mmCIF file of C-alpha atoms in Angstrom:
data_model
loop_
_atom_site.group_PDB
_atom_site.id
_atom_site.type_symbol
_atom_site.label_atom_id
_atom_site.label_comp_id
_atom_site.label_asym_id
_atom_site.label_seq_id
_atom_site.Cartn_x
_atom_site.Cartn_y
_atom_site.Cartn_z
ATOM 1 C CA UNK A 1 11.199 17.357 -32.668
ATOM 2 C CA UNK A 2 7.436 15.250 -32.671
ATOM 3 C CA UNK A 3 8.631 14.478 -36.431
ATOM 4 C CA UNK A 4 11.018 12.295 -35.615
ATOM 5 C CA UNK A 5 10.095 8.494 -34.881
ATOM 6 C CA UNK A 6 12.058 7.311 -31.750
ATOM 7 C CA UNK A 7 11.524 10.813 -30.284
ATOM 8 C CA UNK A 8 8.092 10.313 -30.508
ATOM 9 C CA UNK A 9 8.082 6.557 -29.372
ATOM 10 C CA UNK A 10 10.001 7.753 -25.848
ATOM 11 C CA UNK A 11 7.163 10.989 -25.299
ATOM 12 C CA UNK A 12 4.399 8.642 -26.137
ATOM 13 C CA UNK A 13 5.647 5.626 -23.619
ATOM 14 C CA UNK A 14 6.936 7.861 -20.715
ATOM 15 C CA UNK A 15 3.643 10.128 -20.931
ATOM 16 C CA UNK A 16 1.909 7.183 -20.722
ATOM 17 C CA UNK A 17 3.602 5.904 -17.834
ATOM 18 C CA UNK A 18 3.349 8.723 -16.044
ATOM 19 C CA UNK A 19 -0.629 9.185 -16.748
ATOM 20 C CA UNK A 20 -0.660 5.404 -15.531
ATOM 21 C CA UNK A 21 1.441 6.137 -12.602
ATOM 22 C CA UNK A 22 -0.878 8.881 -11.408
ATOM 23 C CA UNK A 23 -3.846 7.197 -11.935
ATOM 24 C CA UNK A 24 -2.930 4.345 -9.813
ATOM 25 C CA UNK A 25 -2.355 6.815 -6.857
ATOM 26 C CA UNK A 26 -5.723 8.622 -7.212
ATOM 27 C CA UNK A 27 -7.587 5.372 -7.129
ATOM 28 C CA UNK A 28 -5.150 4.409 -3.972
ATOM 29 C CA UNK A 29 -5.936 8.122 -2.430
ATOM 30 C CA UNK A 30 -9.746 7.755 -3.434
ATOM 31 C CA UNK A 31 -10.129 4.982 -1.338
ATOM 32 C CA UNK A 32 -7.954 5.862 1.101
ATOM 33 C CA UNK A 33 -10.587 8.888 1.496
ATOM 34 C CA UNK A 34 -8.469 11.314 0.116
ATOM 35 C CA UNK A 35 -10.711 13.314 -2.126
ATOM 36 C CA UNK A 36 -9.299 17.138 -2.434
ATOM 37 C CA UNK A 37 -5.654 15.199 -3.014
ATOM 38 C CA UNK A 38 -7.464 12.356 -5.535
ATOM 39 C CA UNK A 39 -9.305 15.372 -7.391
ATOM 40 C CA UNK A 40 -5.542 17.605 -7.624
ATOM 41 C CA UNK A 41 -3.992 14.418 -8.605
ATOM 42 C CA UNK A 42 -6.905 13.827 -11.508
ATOM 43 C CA UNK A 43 -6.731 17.158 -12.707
ATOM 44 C CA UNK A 44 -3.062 16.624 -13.652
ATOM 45 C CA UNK A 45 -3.685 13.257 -14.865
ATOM 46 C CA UNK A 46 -6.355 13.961 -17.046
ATOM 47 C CA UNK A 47 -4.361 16.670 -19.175
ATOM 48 C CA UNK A 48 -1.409 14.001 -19.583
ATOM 49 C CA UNK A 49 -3.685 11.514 -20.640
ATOM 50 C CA UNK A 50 -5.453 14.008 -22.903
ATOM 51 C CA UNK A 51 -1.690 14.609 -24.720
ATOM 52 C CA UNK A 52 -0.879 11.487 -25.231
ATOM 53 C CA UNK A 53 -3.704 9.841 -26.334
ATOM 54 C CA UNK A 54 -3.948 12.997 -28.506
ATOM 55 C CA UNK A 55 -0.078 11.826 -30.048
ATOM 56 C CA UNK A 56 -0.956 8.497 -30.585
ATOM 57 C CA UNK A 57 -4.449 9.258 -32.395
ATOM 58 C CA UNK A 58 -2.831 12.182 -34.722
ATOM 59 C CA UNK A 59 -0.371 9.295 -35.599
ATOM 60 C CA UNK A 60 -2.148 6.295 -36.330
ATOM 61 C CA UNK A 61 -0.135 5.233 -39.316
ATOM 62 C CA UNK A 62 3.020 4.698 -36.942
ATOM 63 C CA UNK A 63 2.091 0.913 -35.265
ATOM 64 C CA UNK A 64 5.161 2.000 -33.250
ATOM 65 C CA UNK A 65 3.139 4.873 -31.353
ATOM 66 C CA UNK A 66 0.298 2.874 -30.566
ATOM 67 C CA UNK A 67 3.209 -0.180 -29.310
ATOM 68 C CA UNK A 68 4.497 2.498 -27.107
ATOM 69 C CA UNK A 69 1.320 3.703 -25.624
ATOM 70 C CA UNK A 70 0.330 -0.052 -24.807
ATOM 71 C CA UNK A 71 3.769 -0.541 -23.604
ATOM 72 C CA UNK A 72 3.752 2.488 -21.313
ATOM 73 C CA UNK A 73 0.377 1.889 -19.965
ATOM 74 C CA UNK A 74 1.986 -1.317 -18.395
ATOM 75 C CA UNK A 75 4.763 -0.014 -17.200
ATOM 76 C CA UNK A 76 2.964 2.964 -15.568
ATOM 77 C CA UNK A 77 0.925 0.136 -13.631
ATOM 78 C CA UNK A 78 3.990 -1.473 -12.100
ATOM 79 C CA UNK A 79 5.306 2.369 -11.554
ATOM 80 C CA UNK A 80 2.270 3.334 -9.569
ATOM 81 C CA UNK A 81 1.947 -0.066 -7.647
ATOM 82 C CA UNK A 82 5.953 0.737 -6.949
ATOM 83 C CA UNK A 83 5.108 4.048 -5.428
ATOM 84 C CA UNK A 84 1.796 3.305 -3.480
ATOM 85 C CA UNK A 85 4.110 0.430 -1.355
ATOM 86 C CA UNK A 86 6.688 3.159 -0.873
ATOM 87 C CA UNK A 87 4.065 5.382 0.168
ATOM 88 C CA UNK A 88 2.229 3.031 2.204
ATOM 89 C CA UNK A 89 -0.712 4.730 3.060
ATOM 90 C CA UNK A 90 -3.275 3.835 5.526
ATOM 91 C CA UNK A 91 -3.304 1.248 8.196
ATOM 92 C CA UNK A 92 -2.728 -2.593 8.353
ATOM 93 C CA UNK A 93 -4.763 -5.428 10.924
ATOM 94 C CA UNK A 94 -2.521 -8.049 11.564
ATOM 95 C CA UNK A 95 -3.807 -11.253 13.459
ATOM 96 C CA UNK A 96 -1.983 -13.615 14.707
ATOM 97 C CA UNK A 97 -2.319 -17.177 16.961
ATOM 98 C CA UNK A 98 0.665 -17.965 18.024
ATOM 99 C CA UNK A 99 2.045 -21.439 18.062
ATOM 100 C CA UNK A 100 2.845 -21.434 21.995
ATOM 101 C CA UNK A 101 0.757 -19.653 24.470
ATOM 102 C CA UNK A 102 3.299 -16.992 25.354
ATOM 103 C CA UNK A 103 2.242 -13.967 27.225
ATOM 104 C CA UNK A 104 5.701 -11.824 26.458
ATOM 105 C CA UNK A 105 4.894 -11.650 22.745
ATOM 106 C CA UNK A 106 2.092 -9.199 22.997
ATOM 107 C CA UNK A 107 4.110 -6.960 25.388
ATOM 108 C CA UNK A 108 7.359 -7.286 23.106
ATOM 109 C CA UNK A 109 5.442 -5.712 20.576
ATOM 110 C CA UNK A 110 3.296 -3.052 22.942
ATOM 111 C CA UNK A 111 7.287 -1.386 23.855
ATOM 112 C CA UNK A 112 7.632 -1.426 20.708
ATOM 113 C CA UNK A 113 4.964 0.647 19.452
ATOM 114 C CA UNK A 114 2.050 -1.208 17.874
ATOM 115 C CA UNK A 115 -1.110 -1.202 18.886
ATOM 116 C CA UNK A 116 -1.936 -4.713 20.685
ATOM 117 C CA UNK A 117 -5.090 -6.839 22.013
ATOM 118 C CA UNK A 118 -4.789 -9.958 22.957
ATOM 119 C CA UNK A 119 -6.372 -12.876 24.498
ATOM 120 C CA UNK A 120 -6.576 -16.795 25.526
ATOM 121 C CA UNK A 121 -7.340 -19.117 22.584
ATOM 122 C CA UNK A 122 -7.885 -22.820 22.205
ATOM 123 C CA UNK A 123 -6.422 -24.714 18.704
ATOM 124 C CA UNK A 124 -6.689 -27.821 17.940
ATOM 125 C CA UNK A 125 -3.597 -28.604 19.632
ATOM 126 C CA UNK A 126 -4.103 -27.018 22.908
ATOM 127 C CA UNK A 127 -4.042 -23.066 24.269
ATOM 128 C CA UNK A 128 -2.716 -20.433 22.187
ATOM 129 C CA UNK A 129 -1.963 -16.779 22.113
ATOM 130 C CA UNK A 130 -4.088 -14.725 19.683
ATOM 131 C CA UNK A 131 -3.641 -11.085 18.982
ATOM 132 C CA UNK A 132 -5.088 -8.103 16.951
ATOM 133 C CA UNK A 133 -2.238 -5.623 15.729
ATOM 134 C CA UNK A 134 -2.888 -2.387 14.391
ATOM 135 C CA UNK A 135 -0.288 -0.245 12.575
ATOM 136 C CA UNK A 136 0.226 1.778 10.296
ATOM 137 C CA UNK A 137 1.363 0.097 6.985
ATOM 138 C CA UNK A 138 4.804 1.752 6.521
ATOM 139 C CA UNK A 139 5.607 -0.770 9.215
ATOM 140 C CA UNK A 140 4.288 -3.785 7.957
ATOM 141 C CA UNK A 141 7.395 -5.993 7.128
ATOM 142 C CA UNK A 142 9.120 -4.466 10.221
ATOM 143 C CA UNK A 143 6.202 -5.772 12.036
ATOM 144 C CA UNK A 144 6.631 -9.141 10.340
ATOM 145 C CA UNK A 145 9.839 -9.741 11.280
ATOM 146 C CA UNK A 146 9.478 -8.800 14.526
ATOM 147 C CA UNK A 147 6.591 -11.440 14.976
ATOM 148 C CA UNK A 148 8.578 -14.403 13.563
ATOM 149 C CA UNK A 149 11.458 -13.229 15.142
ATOM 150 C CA UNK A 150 10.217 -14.015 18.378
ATOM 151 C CA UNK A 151 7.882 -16.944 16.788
ATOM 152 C CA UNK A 152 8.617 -18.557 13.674
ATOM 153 C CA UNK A 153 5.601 -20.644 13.765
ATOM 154 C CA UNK A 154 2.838 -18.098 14.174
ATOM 155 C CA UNK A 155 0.298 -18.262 11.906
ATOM 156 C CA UNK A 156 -0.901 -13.977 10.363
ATOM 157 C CA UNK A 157 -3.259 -12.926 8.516
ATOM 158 C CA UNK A 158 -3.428 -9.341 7.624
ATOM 159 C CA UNK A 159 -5.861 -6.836 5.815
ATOM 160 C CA UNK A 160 -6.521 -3.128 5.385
ATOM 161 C CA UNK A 161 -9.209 -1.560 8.248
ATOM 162 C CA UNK A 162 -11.569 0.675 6.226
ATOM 163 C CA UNK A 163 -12.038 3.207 8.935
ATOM 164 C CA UNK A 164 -10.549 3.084 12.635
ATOM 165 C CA UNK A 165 -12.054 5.154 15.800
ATOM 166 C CA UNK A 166 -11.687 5.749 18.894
ATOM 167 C CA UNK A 167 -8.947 3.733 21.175
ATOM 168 C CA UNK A 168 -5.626 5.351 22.946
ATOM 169 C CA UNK A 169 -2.884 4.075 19.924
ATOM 170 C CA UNK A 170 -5.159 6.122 17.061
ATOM 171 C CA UNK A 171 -5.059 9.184 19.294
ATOM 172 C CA UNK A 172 -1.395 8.445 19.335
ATOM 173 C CA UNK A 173 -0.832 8.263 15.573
ATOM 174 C CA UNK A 174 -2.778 10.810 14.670
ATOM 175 C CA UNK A 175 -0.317 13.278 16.695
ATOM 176 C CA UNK A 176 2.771 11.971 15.175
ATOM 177 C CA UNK A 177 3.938 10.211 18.642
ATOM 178 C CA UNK A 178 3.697 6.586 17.024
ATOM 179 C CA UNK A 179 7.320 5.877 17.704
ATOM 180 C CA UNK A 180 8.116 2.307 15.956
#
């Protein structure tokens, strides 16, 4: 079976994009804190990578195999970027001014689930609405759409918390009753 070319070619490029694929998400888990699942993962990921490198470096002769192996390898990092987004670990911080001062927005999103603190701003075009929004990333284009749904013109920035504590919604999530 290994003897023939094109079978070896599709081994060598789908190990490798699985290896890839797997190492992406241990990174992803490792520093999401995730250490007993980032060391399973590695333990797997280590014996694929061991194969294939192990094909490609028995057949160094064949340009093809070592093609493949570069090929897979990026492939495997769109594949494990691809799967982190659908897992969408972690949380997000969204924080938004809003371009009116508009005291519904914040409660709009409040029944809706998401974690919300707001307060009175000034811009350099008068009083605005800024808010702090906390929620889990799975949400974050629902979230999105919500906010320019209800203002177009709002102006977000978002990033990734490295640790939350304490606070009524986190307690929430972390019994399963986040219900957005």
């Amino acid at each position: 079976m290994l003897g023939n070319a094109y079978v070896m070619v599709i081994i060598i490029l789908v190990i490798n994009i699985v290896y890839v694929s797997f190492f992406t998400i241990r990174m992803i888990l490792t520093l999401k804190g995730q250490r007993y699942l980032a060391a399973l993962i590695s333990t797997v990921e280590v014996v694929i990578y061991v194969v294939g490198l192990g094909l490609v470096l028995d057949n160094l002769n064949q340009i093809q195999n070592l093609v493949a192996y570069a090929v897979g390898y990026g492939i495997g990092v769109i594949v494990g970027m691809k799967i982190e987004e659908k897992l969408a670990l972690g949380y997000i911080t969204v924080n938004v001014i809003t371009k009116e001062y508009e005291m519904e927005l914040p409660k709009r999103l409040r029944a809706e689930g998401y974690g919300v603190t707001s307060w009175s701003t000034e811009g350099k075009e008068g009083e605005r609405l800024s808010m702090t929004i906390l929620t889990p990333r799975k949400y974050e284009m629902k979230l999105y759409k919500t906010i320019t749904d209800l203002d177009p013109k709002a102006f977000l920035i978002t990033y990734e918390p490295k640790s939350i504590h304490g606070g009524f919604w986190v307690k929430a999530v972390k019994r399963g009753k986040l219900e957005t």
